[in-house]
Amino acid sequence: MYTKPEYIVTTKEQLRERYSAPHELVVKKQIDFLAPYGQKLISLSPFFVLATVGEKGVDVSPKGGYPGFVKTVGEKTLLIPDYAGNNRLDGLQNIIDNPQVGLTFLFRVITKFSG
């Protein structure tokens, strides 16, 4: 399959040219701390996914427990228990090389519908 050169994006400038600027409110919603609502959501989550990057590439590991198994300490710290697993230690080794991580917390929302 052939892709026309004008459709190939190789720089951030070329990418930005193809999109409108983000709305001011979208930019302002990014924060560098755990707001109270985020802390509450984390406390309700029985499951999250930890993404790390090391010299072998990206590792994504599922983590689970009873809601509240991840604790927040202040606005910048999470306490995550280390349960017995496969002992590969990919994510933990990656964090030693590169402390930047991605976390996606999931939680269940239960609603009642009257019929």
CSV table of C-alpha atoms in Angstrom, one decimal:
chain,number,residue,atom,x,y,z
A,1,MET,CA,0.0,0.0,0.0
A,2,TYR,CA,1.3,3.4,-0.9
A,3,THR,CA,0.8,6.5,1.2
A,4,LYS,CA,1.0,9.9,-0.4
A,5,PRO,CA,3.9,12.0,1.1
A,6,GLU,CA,1.5,14.8,2.0
A,7,TYR,CA,-0.3,12.4,4.4
A,8,ILE,CA,2.8,11.4,6.3
A,9,VAL,CA,3.4,13.3,9.5
A,10,THR,CA,7.0,13.2,10.9
A,11,THR,CA,7.1,16.3,13.1
A,12,LYS,CA,5.1,17.8,16.0
A,13,GLU,CA,4.7,21.0,13.9
A,14,GLN,CA,3.1,19.0,11.0
A,15,LEU,CA,0.8,17.2,13.5
A,16,ARG,CA,-0.3,20.5,15.1
A,17,GLU,CA,-1.1,22.0,11.6
A,18,ARG,CA,-3.7,19.2,11.2
A,19,TYR,CA,-5.6,20.0,14.4
A,20,SER,CA,-7.2,23.0,16.0
A,21,ALA,CA,-5.8,24.3,19.2
A,22,PRO,CA,-7.3,22.7,22.3
A,23,HIS,CA,-9.9,24.7,24.2
A,24,GLU,CA,-8.6,26.7,27.1
A,25,LEU,CA,-10.7,24.6,29.6
A,26,VAL,CA,-9.2,21.4,28.3
A,27,VAL,CA,-5.7,22.7,28.9
A,28,LYS,CA,-6.6,24.1,32.4
A,29,LYS,CA,-8.0,20.7,33.6
A,30,GLN,CA,-4.5,19.2,33.6
A,31,ILE,CA,-3.1,19.2,37.2
A,32,ASP,CA,0.0,17.8,38.8
A,33,PHE,CA,-1.5,16.6,42.0
A,34,LEU,CA,-4.3,14.3,43.3
A,35,ALA,CA,-7.4,16.5,43.8
A,36,PRO,CA,-9.9,15.3,46.5
A,37,TYR,CA,-12.2,13.9,43.8
A,38,GLY,CA,-9.3,11.9,42.3
A,39,GLN,CA,-8.4,10.5,45.7
A,40,LYS,CA,-12.0,9.4,46.2
A,41,LEU,CA,-12.2,7.6,42.9
A,42,ILE,CA,-8.9,5.8,43.6
A,43,SER,CA,-10.3,4.7,47.0
A,44,LEU,CA,-13.3,3.2,45.2
A,45,SER,CA,-11.3,1.3,42.6
A,46,PRO,CA,-10.7,-2.5,42.9
A,47,PHE,CA,-8.5,-2.5,39.8
A,48,PHE,CA,-5.9,-0.5,38.0
A,49,VAL,CA,-3.3,-0.9,35.2
A,50,LEU,CA,0.3,0.2,35.7
A,51,ALA,CA,2.2,1.2,32.6
A,52,THR,CA,6.0,1.6,32.7
A,53,VAL,CA,8.8,2.0,30.2
A,54,GLY,CA,12.3,0.5,30.5
A,55,GLU,CA,15.1,-0.5,28.3
A,56,LYS,CA,13.1,-3.5,26.9
A,57,GLY,CA,10.1,-1.2,26.1
A,58,VAL,CA,6.7,-0.8,27.6
A,59,ASP,CA,5.2,-3.0,30.3
A,60,VAL,CA,1.5,-2.9,31.3
A,61,SER,CA,0.6,-4.8,34.4
A,62,PRO,CA,-2.9,-5.3,35.9
A,63,LYS,CA,-3.2,-4.7,39.7
A,64,GLY,CA,-6.2,-5.5,41.8
A,65,GLY,CA,-7.6,-5.9,45.3
A,66,TYR,CA,-10.5,-4.8,47.4
A,67,PRO,CA,-11.6,-1.2,46.9
A,68,GLY,CA,-9.3,1.0,48.9
A,69,PHE,CA,-6.2,-1.3,48.4
A,70,VAL,CA,-4.4,1.7,46.9
A,71,LYS,CA,-4.0,4.4,49.5
A,72,THR,CA,-3.4,8.1,48.8
A,73,VAL,CA,-1.0,10.0,51.1
A,74,GLY,CA,-1.4,13.7,50.5
A,75,GLU,CA,-1.7,15.1,46.9
A,76,LYS,CA,1.4,13.5,45.4
A,77,THR,CA,1.8,10.0,46.8
A,78,LEU,CA,0.1,6.6,46.3
A,79,LEU,CA,0.8,3.5,48.4
A,80,ILE,CA,0.4,0.4,46.2
A,81,PRO,CA,0.7,-3.0,47.9
A,82,ASP,CA,3.1,-5.5,46.3
A,83,TYR,CA,1.2,-8.8,46.2
A,84,ALA,CA,2.8,-12.1,45.3
A,85,GLY,CA,2.8,-12.5,41.5
A,86,ASN,CA,5.0,-14.0,38.8
A,87,ASN,CA,8.2,-12.4,40.2
A,88,ARG,CA,9.2,-11.0,36.8
A,89,LEU,CA,9.5,-7.6,38.4
A,90,ASP,CA,9.2,-5.9,34.9
A,91,GLY,CA,7.3,-2.9,36.1
A,92,LEU,CA,9.4,-2.3,39.3
A,93,GLN,CA,12.6,-2.6,37.4
A,94,ASN,CA,11.3,-0.2,34.8
A,95,ILE,CA,10.5,2.3,37.6
A,96,ILE,CA,14.1,2.2,38.8
A,97,ASP,CA,15.2,3.1,35.2
A,98,ASN,CA,12.4,5.6,34.6
A,99,PRO,CA,10.1,6.8,37.4
A,100,GLN,CA,7.4,8.1,35.0
A,101,VAL,CA,4.4,5.8,35.1
A,102,GLY,CA,0.9,5.7,33.7
A,103,LEU,CA,-2.0,4.6,35.9
A,104,THR,CA,-5.6,3.8,34.8
A,105,PHE,CA,-8.0,3.2,37.6
A,106,LEU,CA,-11.3,1.4,36.9
A,107,PHE,CA,-14.3,1.4,39.2
A,108,ARG,CA,-17.8,0.1,38.9
A,109,VAL,CA,-20.8,2.5,38.9
A,110,ILE,CA,-24.0,1.0,40.0
A,111,THR,CA,-27.2,2.7,39.0
A,112,LYS,CA,-30.8,1.8,39.7
A,113,PHE,CA,-33.4,2.2,37.1
A,114,SER,CA,-37.1,2.3,37.9
A,115,GLY,CA,-39.3,0.7,35.4
